[in-house]
Tab-separated table of C-alpha atoms and ligand atoms in Angstrom:
chain	number	residue	atom	x	y	z
C	1	MET	CA	-7.164	-24.409	-15.481
C	2	ASP	CA	-5.371	-21.392	-16.945
C	3	ALA	CA	-5.540	-18.522	-14.427
C	4	LYS	CA	-5.940	-15.915	-17.156
C	5	LEU	CA	-9.001	-17.723	-18.394
C	6	THR	CA	-10.427	-17.813	-14.887
C	7	ASP	CA	-10.012	-14.046	-14.504
C	8	ARG	CA	-11.725	-13.267	-17.783
C	9	GLN	CA	-15.232	-11.811	-17.617
C	10	CYS	CA	-17.758	-12.690	-20.280
C	11	ARG	CA	-19.653	-10.090	-22.303
C	12	ILE	CA	-23.432	-9.763	-21.878
C	13	LEU	CA	-25.100	-8.560	-25.088
C	14	PRO	CA	-28.819	-7.624	-25.221
C	15	ALA	CA	-30.770	-9.871	-27.620
C	16	GLY	CA	-32.061	-6.865	-29.560
C	17	GLU	CA	-28.750	-5.404	-30.779
C	18	ASN	CA	-26.425	-7.168	-33.248
C	19	ALA	CA	-26.690	-10.251	-31.045
C	20	LEU	CA	-27.881	-12.538	-33.824
C	21	GLY	CA	-24.915	-11.733	-36.075
C	22	GLU	CA	-22.354	-11.954	-33.268
C	23	ALA	CA	-23.732	-15.201	-31.882
C	24	LYS	CA	-23.869	-16.759	-35.361
C	25	ALA	CA	-20.270	-15.756	-36.138
C	26	ALA	CA	-19.013	-17.137	-32.810
C	27	LEU	CA	-20.878	-20.441	-33.267
C	28	LEU	CA	-19.625	-20.922	-36.838
C	29	ASP	CA	-16.120	-20.201	-35.497
C	30	GLY	CA	-16.491	-23.136	-33.059
C	31	GLN	CA	-17.082	-21.030	-29.938
C	32	THR	CA	-19.775	-21.515	-27.311
C	33	VAL	CA	-22.433	-18.840	-26.742
C	34	ALA	CA	-24.909	-18.715	-23.845
C	35	ILE	CA	-28.382	-18.041	-25.211
C	36	PRO	CA	-31.874	-17.507	-23.804
C	37	THR	CA	-34.564	-20.109	-24.509
C	38	GLU	CA	-38.094	-20.099	-23.097
C	39	THR	CA	-37.121	-22.687	-20.443
C	40	VAL	CA	-33.655	-21.774	-19.095
C	41	TYR	CA	-30.487	-20.287	-20.595
C	42	GLY	CA	-28.467	-22.773	-22.640
C	43	LEU	CA	-24.759	-22.940	-23.426
C	44	ALA	CA	-24.860	-23.510	-27.188
C	45	ALA	CA	-22.339	-24.904	-29.672
C	46	ASP	CA	-22.508	-26.247	-33.230
C	47	ALA	CA	-23.658	-29.864	-32.686
C	48	THR	CA	-21.656	-31.045	-35.705
C	49	ASN	CA	-18.332	-29.654	-34.421
C	50	GLY	CA	-16.640	-31.902	-31.846
C	51	GLU	CA	-14.219	-29.284	-30.542
C	52	ALA	CA	-16.997	-26.779	-30.061
C	53	VAL	CA	-19.056	-29.355	-28.145
C	54	ALA	CA	-16.019	-30.256	-26.047
C	55	ARG	CA	-15.831	-26.608	-24.969
C	56	ILE	CA	-19.332	-26.964	-23.467
C	57	PHE	CA	-18.188	-29.861	-21.286
C	58	GLU	CA	-15.055	-27.954	-20.296
C	59	SER	CA	-16.960	-24.808	-19.302
C	60	LYS	CA	-19.608	-26.684	-17.367
C	61	GLN	CA	-17.177	-29.187	-15.856
C	62	ARG	CA	-19.797	-31.724	-16.796
C	63	PRO	CA	-19.142	-35.479	-16.648
C	64	SER	CA	-18.774	-36.444	-20.288
C	65	PHE	CA	-21.165	-39.421	-20.028
C	66	ASN	CA	-23.981	-36.919	-19.829
C	67	PRO	CA	-25.494	-36.359	-23.302
C	68	LEU	CA	-26.777	-32.975	-24.530
C	69	ILE	CA	-30.014	-31.817	-26.150
C	70	CYS	CA	-29.837	-30.899	-29.865
C	71	HIS	CA	-31.836	-27.754	-30.568
C	72	VAL	CA	-33.426	-27.502	-34.002
C	73	SER	CA	-35.539	-25.038	-35.977
C	74	GLY	CA	-38.299	-27.620	-36.426
C	75	ILE	CA	-39.191	-31.140	-37.517
C	76	ALA	CA	-37.514	-30.756	-40.917
C	77	MET	CA	-34.098	-30.042	-39.401
C	78	ALA	CA	-34.540	-32.800	-36.804
C	79	GLU	CA	-35.270	-35.280	-39.603
C	80	THR	CA	-31.857	-34.693	-41.130
C	81	PHE	CA	-30.360	-36.718	-38.252
C	82	ALA	CA	-33.165	-38.433	-36.257
C	83	SER	CA	-36.139	-40.709	-37.076
C	84	PHE	CA	-39.644	-39.904	-35.893
C	85	ASP	CA	-42.170	-42.608	-35.068
C	86	PRO	CA	-45.770	-41.430	-35.694
C	87	LEU	CA	-46.458	-40.589	-32.029
C	88	SER	CA	-43.253	-38.572	-31.589
C	89	ARG	CA	-44.059	-36.710	-34.792
C	90	LYS	CA	-47.552	-35.896	-33.560
C	91	LEU	CA	-46.205	-34.575	-30.243
C	92	ALA	CA	-43.492	-32.510	-31.951
C	93	ALA	CA	-46.091	-31.001	-34.284
C	94	HIS	CA	-48.270	-30.176	-31.278
C	95	PHE	CA	-45.693	-28.788	-28.838
C	96	TRP	CA	-42.888	-27.348	-30.993
C	97	PRO	CA	-41.586	-24.759	-30.718
C	98	GLY	CA	-41.744	-25.323	-26.977
C	99	ALA	CA	-40.513	-27.001	-23.815
C	100	LEU	CA	-40.808	-30.625	-24.979
C	101	THR	CA	-37.700	-32.729	-25.715
C	102	LEU	CA	-38.052	-36.013	-27.610
C	103	VAL	CA	-35.494	-38.811	-27.451
C	104	LEU	CA	-35.303	-40.334	-30.940
C	105	PRO	CA	-33.135	-42.913	-32.741
C	106	LEU	CA	-30.236	-41.407	-34.705
C	107	LYS	CA	-30.256	-41.928	-38.455
C	108	GLU	CA	-27.479	-43.714	-40.301
C	109	GLY	CA	-24.829	-41.254	-41.553
C	110	HIS	CA	-26.023	-38.359	-39.383
C	111	ALA	CA	-23.705	-35.376	-38.822
C	112	ILE	CA	-24.201	-34.995	-35.042
C	113	HIS	CA	-20.876	-35.288	-33.235
C	114	PRO	CA	-20.763	-38.366	-30.926
C	115	LEU	CA	-19.745	-36.170	-27.978
C	116	VAL	CA	-23.265	-34.712	-28.096
C	117	THR	CA	-24.921	-38.078	-27.569
C	118	ALA	CA	-22.193	-39.516	-25.338
C	119	GLY	CA	-22.048	-42.542	-27.605
C	120	LEU	CA	-25.769	-43.416	-27.405
C	121	ASP	CA	-27.639	-44.395	-30.562
C	122	THR	CA	-30.430	-41.988	-29.640
C	123	VAL	CA	-30.501	-38.194	-29.525
C	124	ALA	CA	-32.552	-35.742	-27.464
C	125	VAL	CA	-34.124	-33.063	-29.705
C	126	ARG	CA	-36.195	-29.955	-29.179
C	127	ALA	CA	-37.202	-26.812	-31.070
C	128	PRO	CA	-36.995	-23.800	-28.733
C	129	LYS	CA	-38.873	-20.501	-28.972
C	130	GLY	CA	-37.551	-16.980	-29.318
C	131	PHE	CA	-33.924	-15.968	-29.795
C	132	GLY	CA	-32.749	-19.598	-29.894
C	133	ALA	CA	-35.115	-20.350	-32.792
C	134	GLU	CA	-33.916	-17.321	-34.790
C	135	LEU	CA	-30.299	-18.226	-34.137
C	136	ILE	CA	-30.681	-21.846	-35.305
C	137	GLU	CA	-32.342	-20.591	-38.510
C	138	ALA	CA	-29.469	-18.161	-39.041
C	139	VAL	CA	-26.751	-20.747	-38.367
C	140	GLY	CA	-28.574	-23.441	-40.361
C	141	ARG	CA	-27.287	-26.228	-38.092
C	142	PRO	CA	-28.531	-27.915	-34.915
C	143	LEU	CA	-27.116	-26.453	-31.709
C	144	ALA	CA	-26.142	-28.659	-28.778
C	145	ALA	CA	-27.003	-26.825	-25.571
C	146	PRO	CA	-27.238	-27.941	-21.980
C	147	SER	CA	-28.388	-25.508	-19.324
C	148	ALA	CA	-25.758	-22.751	-18.958
C	149	ASN	CA	-24.648	-23.519	-15.399
C	150	ARG	CA	-21.754	-25.383	-13.877
C	151	SER	CA	-22.570	-29.087	-13.702
C	152	GLY	CA	-24.788	-29.987	-10.764
C	153	ARG	CA	-25.768	-26.385	-10.051
C	154	ILE	CA	-29.016	-24.483	-10.447
C	155	SER	CA	-30.101	-23.792	-14.051
C	156	PRO	CA	-29.916	-20.086	-14.960
C	157	THR	CA	-33.061	-18.138	-15.810
C	158	THR	CA	-31.317	-14.774	-16.311
C	159	ALA	CA	-28.209	-13.659	-18.224
C	160	GLN	CA	-26.677	-12.485	-14.948
C	161	ALA	CA	-27.091	-15.939	-13.411
C	162	VAL	CA	-25.203	-17.385	-16.415
C	163	ALA	CA	-22.413	-14.854	-15.951
C	164	ASP	CA	-22.248	-15.626	-12.211
C	165	SER	CA	-21.956	-19.377	-12.863
C	166	LEU	CA	-19.848	-19.556	-16.054
C	167	GLY	CA	-18.598	-15.998	-16.624
C	168	ASP	CA	-14.955	-16.977	-16.248
C	169	THR	CA	-15.070	-19.773	-18.820
C	170	ILE	CA	-17.280	-18.410	-21.630
C	171	GLY	CA	-17.018	-15.346	-23.893
C	172	LEU	CA	-20.555	-14.244	-24.687
C	173	VAL	CA	-23.991	-14.317	-23.083
C	174	ILE	CA	-27.024	-13.091	-25.034
C	175	ASP	CA	-29.482	-11.388	-22.679
C	176	GLY	CA	-33.121	-12.050	-23.556
C	177	GLY	CA	-34.440	-11.131	-20.109
C	178	PRO	CA	-35.771	-13.617	-17.539
C	179	THR	CA	-36.910	-16.877	-19.144
C	180	GLN	CA	-40.630	-17.392	-19.440
C	181	VAL	CA	-40.973	-21.026	-18.255
C	182	GLY	CA	-38.181	-21.175	-15.678
C	183	VAL	CA	-37.612	-24.954	-15.531
C	184	GLU	CA	-36.009	-27.177	-18.167
C	185	SER	CA	-37.959	-28.950	-20.868
C	186	THR	CA	-39.945	-32.126	-20.291
C	187	ILE	CA	-38.078	-35.129	-21.768
C	188	ILE	CA	-40.024	-38.072	-23.190
C	189	LYS	CA	-39.167	-41.164	-25.191
C	190	VAL	CA	-41.633	-43.191	-27.231
C	191	GLU	CA	-41.035	-46.939	-27.306
C	192	GLU	CA	-43.468	-49.448	-28.768
C	193	SER	CA	-46.170	-46.756	-28.826
C	194	LYS	CA	-45.741	-46.113	-25.077
C	195	ILE	CA	-44.573	-42.696	-23.898
C	196	HIS	CA	-41.966	-42.729	-21.129
C	197	LEU	CA	-41.497	-39.589	-19.079
C	198	LEU	CA	-37.710	-39.323	-18.561
C	199	ARG	CA	-37.707	-35.881	-16.945
C	200	PRO	CA	-40.713	-33.803	-15.868
C	201	GLY	CA	-40.369	-30.202	-17.029
C	202	GLY	CA	-41.926	-27.153	-18.654
C	203	VAL	CA	-44.753	-28.980	-20.437
C	204	ALA	CA	-47.073	-30.599	-17.878
C	205	ALA	CA	-47.466	-34.380	-18.159
C	206	GLU	CA	-51.251	-33.883	-18.259
C	207	ASP	CA	-50.931	-31.743	-21.412
C	208	ILE	CA	-48.851	-34.409	-23.153
C	209	GLU	CA	-51.380	-37.064	-22.132
C	210	ALA	CA	-54.211	-34.937	-23.536
C	211	ALA	CA	-52.406	-34.394	-26.862
C	212	ALA	CA	-51.364	-38.053	-27.169
C	213	GLY	CA	-54.644	-39.558	-25.947
C	214	GLN	CA	-52.756	-41.884	-23.573
C	215	LYS	CA	-51.105	-41.978	-20.150
C	216	LEU	CA	-47.364	-41.472	-19.668
C	217	THR	CA	-45.167	-44.118	-18.055
C	218	ARG	CA	-42.984	-42.641	-15.345
C	219	ALA	CA	-39.448	-43.857	-14.770
C	220	GLU	CA	-39.121	-45.126	-11.202
C	221	ALA	CA	-37.096	-42.876	-8.938
C	222	ASN	CA	-33.420	-43.893	-9.069
C	223	ALA	CA	-34.060	-46.631	-11.630
C	224	ALA	CA	-31.423	-46.867	-14.340
C	225	ILE	CA	-33.466	-44.474	-16.452
C	226	GLN	CA	-32.323	-43.429	-19.878
C	227	ALA	CA	-31.677	-39.814	-18.986
C	228	PRO	CA	-28.133	-40.404	-17.767
C	229	GLY	CA	-27.869	-36.793	-16.657
C	230	MET	CA	-30.383	-37.367	-13.927
C	231	LEU	CA	-27.831	-37.588	-11.121
C	232	ALA	CA	-29.677	-37.606	-7.829
C	233	SER	CA	-27.928	-34.476	-6.554
C	234	HIS	CA	-28.359	-32.383	-9.710
C	235	TYR	CA	-29.312	-28.727	-9.226
C	236	ALA	CA	-27.707	-28.449	-5.788
C	237	PRO	CA	-27.326	-25.071	-4.076
C	238	ASN	CA	-24.592	-24.670	-1.425
C	239	ALA	CA	-27.137	-24.740	1.397
C	240	ALA	CA	-28.804	-27.985	2.444
C	241	MET	CA	-32.495	-28.296	1.532
C	242	ARG	CA	-35.339	-29.524	3.733
C	243	LEU	CA	-38.511	-30.300	1.789
C	244	ASN	CA	-42.170	-30.368	2.846
C	245	ALA	CA	-41.210	-28.395	5.943
C	246	ASP	CA	-43.935	-27.602	8.499
C	247	HIS	CA	-41.759	-25.193	10.529
C	248	VAL	CA	-38.583	-23.116	10.177
C	249	GLU	CA	-35.505	-23.877	12.315
C	250	ALA	CA	-32.852	-21.407	13.473
C	251	GLY	CA	-30.429	-20.413	10.704
C	252	GLU	CA	-32.709	-21.565	7.891
C	253	ALA	CA	-34.085	-19.588	4.947
C	254	LEU	CA	-37.638	-20.271	3.784
C	255	LEU	CA	-38.910	-20.990	0.270
C	256	GLY	CA	-42.673	-20.565	0.487
C	257	PHE	CA	-45.619	-21.505	-1.701
C	258	GLY	CA	-49.180	-20.196	-1.470
C	259	PRO	CA	-50.778	-17.513	0.698
C	260	GLU	CA	-49.835	-18.824	4.178
C	261	ARG	CA	-46.422	-19.259	5.852
C	262	ILE	CA	-45.424	-22.198	8.084
C	263	ALA	CA	-44.581	-21.834	11.799
C	264	GLY	CA	-41.404	-19.897	12.596
C	265	ALA	CA	-41.322	-18.076	9.229
C	266	GLU	CA	-40.643	-14.801	11.060
C	267	LYS	CA	-37.261	-16.072	12.275
C	268	ALA	CA	-36.065	-17.264	8.847
C	269	LYS	CA	-32.818	-15.690	7.546
C	270	ALA	CA	-34.661	-14.828	4.328
C	271	VAL	CA	-38.094	-15.635	2.902
C	272	LEU	CA	-39.139	-15.842	-0.756
C	273	VAL	CA	-42.538	-17.089	-1.901
C	274	LEU	CA	-42.620	-18.940	-5.236
C	275	SER	CA	-46.252	-17.968	-5.796
C	276	GLU	CA	-48.473	-16.165	-3.293
C	277	THR	CA	-51.557	-17.414	-5.128
C	278	GLY	CA	-50.319	-21.027	-5.312
C	279	ASP	CA	-49.899	-20.969	-9.107
C	280	PRO	CA	-47.420	-23.706	-10.193
C	281	VAL	CA	-46.627	-21.913	-13.469
C	282	GLU	CA	-45.549	-18.764	-11.618
C	283	ALA	CA	-43.679	-20.932	-9.082
C	284	ALA	CA	-41.721	-22.756	-11.820
C	285	ALA	CA	-40.656	-19.459	-13.364
C	286	ASN	CA	-39.290	-18.279	-9.987
C	287	LEU	CA	-37.819	-21.572	-8.745
C	288	PHE	CA	-34.125	-21.432	-9.691
C	289	ASP	CA	-33.839	-17.686	-9.204
C	290	TYR	CA	-35.282	-17.889	-5.678
C	291	MET	CA	-33.223	-20.965	-4.736
C	292	GLY	CA	-30.136	-19.039	-5.831
C	293	ARG	CA	-31.120	-15.941	-3.863
C	294	LEU	CA	-31.877	-17.865	-0.675
C	295	ASP	CA	-28.580	-19.701	-1.082
C	296	ALA	CA	-26.826	-16.315	-1.327
C	297	SER	CA	-28.392	-15.296	2.019
C	298	GLY	CA	-25.830	-17.584	3.657
C	299	ALA	CA	-28.463	-19.779	5.307
C	300	ARG	CA	-27.149	-23.230	6.255
C	301	CYS	CA	-30.364	-24.799	5.027
C	302	ILE	CA	-33.382	-23.836	2.912
C	303	ALA	CA	-36.703	-25.050	4.320
C	304	VAL	CA	-39.285	-25.538	1.563
C	305	GLU	CA	-43.037	-25.492	2.099
C	306	PRO	CA	-45.050	-28.355	0.539
C	307	ILE	CA	-45.884	-27.844	-3.154
C	308	PRO	CA	-48.764	-29.829	-4.686
C	309	LEU	CA	-47.820	-32.320	-7.434
C	310	HIS	CA	-50.308	-31.324	-10.123
C	311	GLY	CA	-49.319	-29.609	-13.417
C	312	LEU	CA	-45.816	-28.115	-13.276
C	313	GLY	CA	-45.762	-29.039	-9.572
C	314	GLU	CA	-44.324	-32.399	-10.659
C	315	ALA	CA	-41.280	-30.752	-12.285
C	316	ILE	CA	-40.849	-28.387	-9.322
C	317	ASN	CA	-40.910	-31.237	-6.799
C	318	ASP	CA	-38.500	-33.257	-8.971
C	319	ARG	CA	-35.958	-30.380	-9.042
C	320	LEU	CA	-36.367	-29.788	-5.306
C	321	ALA	CA	-35.821	-33.488	-4.538
C	322	ARG	CA	-32.611	-33.429	-6.574
C	323	ALA	CA	-31.419	-30.276	-4.871
C	324	ALA	CA	-32.080	-31.918	-1.491
C	325	ALA	CA	-30.426	-35.260	-2.353
C	326	PRO	CA	-27.127	-36.293	-0.710
C	327	ARG	CA	-24.354	-34.537	-2.639
C	328	GLU	CA	-22.211	-36.405	-5.105
C	329	THR	CA	-18.751	-35.045	-5.791
C	330	ILE	CA	-18.951	-32.755	-8.795
E	401	TXA	O1	-34.956	-26.789	-21.273
E	401	TXA	C1	-33.986	-27.511	-21.483
E	401	TXA	O2	-34.107	-28.719	-21.738
E	401	TXA	C2	-32.600	-26.861	-21.431
E	401	TXA	C3	-32.554	-25.789	-22.517
E	401	TXA	C4	-31.196	-25.145	-22.632
E	401	TXA	O3	-32.967	-26.337	-23.732
E	401	TXA	N1	-31.571	-27.825	-21.618
E	401	TXA	C5	-31.242	-28.739	-20.665
E	401	TXA	O4	-30.186	-29.533	-21.033
E	401	TXA	O5	-31.795	-28.848	-19.598
E	401	TXA	P1	-29.335	-30.421	-20.018
E	401	TXA	O6	-28.152	-30.870	-20.810
E	401	TXA	O7	-29.053	-29.668	-18.772
E	401	TXA	O8	-30.242	-31.668	-19.771
E	401	TXA	C6	-30.424	-32.582	-20.821
E	401	TXA	C7	-30.965	-33.874	-20.323
E	401	TXA	C8	-29.981	-34.622	-19.461
E	401	TXA	O9	-30.636	-35.111	-18.314
E	401	TXA	C9	-29.541	-35.744	-20.377
E	401	TXA	O10	-29.131	-36.856	-19.693
E	401	TXA	C10	-30.786	-35.973	-21.191
E	401	TXA	O11	-31.254	-34.690	-21.445
E	401	TXA	N2	-30.490	-36.605	-22.485
E	401	TXA	C11	-29.787	-36.105	-23.497
E	401	TXA	N3	-29.679	-36.990	-24.499
E	401	TXA	C12	-30.359	-38.089	-24.119
E	401	TXA	C13	-30.633	-39.357	-24.726
E	401	TXA	N4	-30.174	-39.673	-25.922
E	401	TXA	N5	-31.394	-40.219	-24.033
E	401	TXA	C14	-31.877	-39.888	-22.817
E	401	TXA	N6	-31.642	-38.712	-22.195
E	401	TXA	C15	-30.894	-37.828	-22.836
E	402	MG	MG1	-28.822	-28.921	-16.735
């Protein structure tokens, strides 16, 4: 890659100032812009512009077989390119704007660039909250946006984390403060009136089940699931990860959960507790930030205390398992 590009530092612009106008102009000019959403920061581009979308892959160094989520202002915009079955429509109406992504069939003659969907005949769609929602309204087009981190790394929950990960390959980051949810959206796909959970995330499976009046089907771990981005070693920090730890070993940092620490916590290189009270919502919001901070402590390994599976605990354990998986070359 061009050395000049690598030396360049991106600009961080607070969401309150003329951010909307600047971000809109850059997107309509075919540039990428990193934007806050309620889940994690996304690296956005006009989903109908192939060159703009290609810049996302280039910045993230993401394998191009990995399709992106299309962000929309609501069901009406999504319907310009995707078809809703009745159950998907009901769930979109219930959870949008919010942290639920639906995989839907593409419509004939749609304007979404094939790079976005990596050649699939389906598209992942969600309507975000906050700055992202205002920006999509202003631009009037769907925005393709993966999490704004280098491929395989921790998803950013602050503007600074975006700049640290991608600052040398992007121009502009809009700073909306720390994201509220802290983990990526939940991805589901309805097929023959069954709801498949493709990726646990910011909306708890139990809440989807309550709204839909039926149980979710979970993709088996490592099955050829239809979320091709679910590489086992996604989200990896530099340090190794040791999950469900019952003690801390020399040279390890500790990621805690709940009021009590495991044996040997006092000798950890660094300790951060996801939630002192054992609240999975608070833990999800802190997860990527704390993993990044413990990684920066230089520990060779991060020991992680057990985290119960209920509510957002499922998404947290999923991300931790990926971070702990044997590393693939990225
Ligand atoms: O919260 C989020 O979802 C964030 C924010 C920025 O919206 N975005 C995000 O995007 O996490 P990304 O690209 O990091 O993850 C998108 C996931 C990938 O695992 C990808 O494989 C899956 O969505 N995906 C995209 N299109 C798909 C499709 N047509 N069928 C199945 N999975 C799809
Ligand atoms: Mg990602």
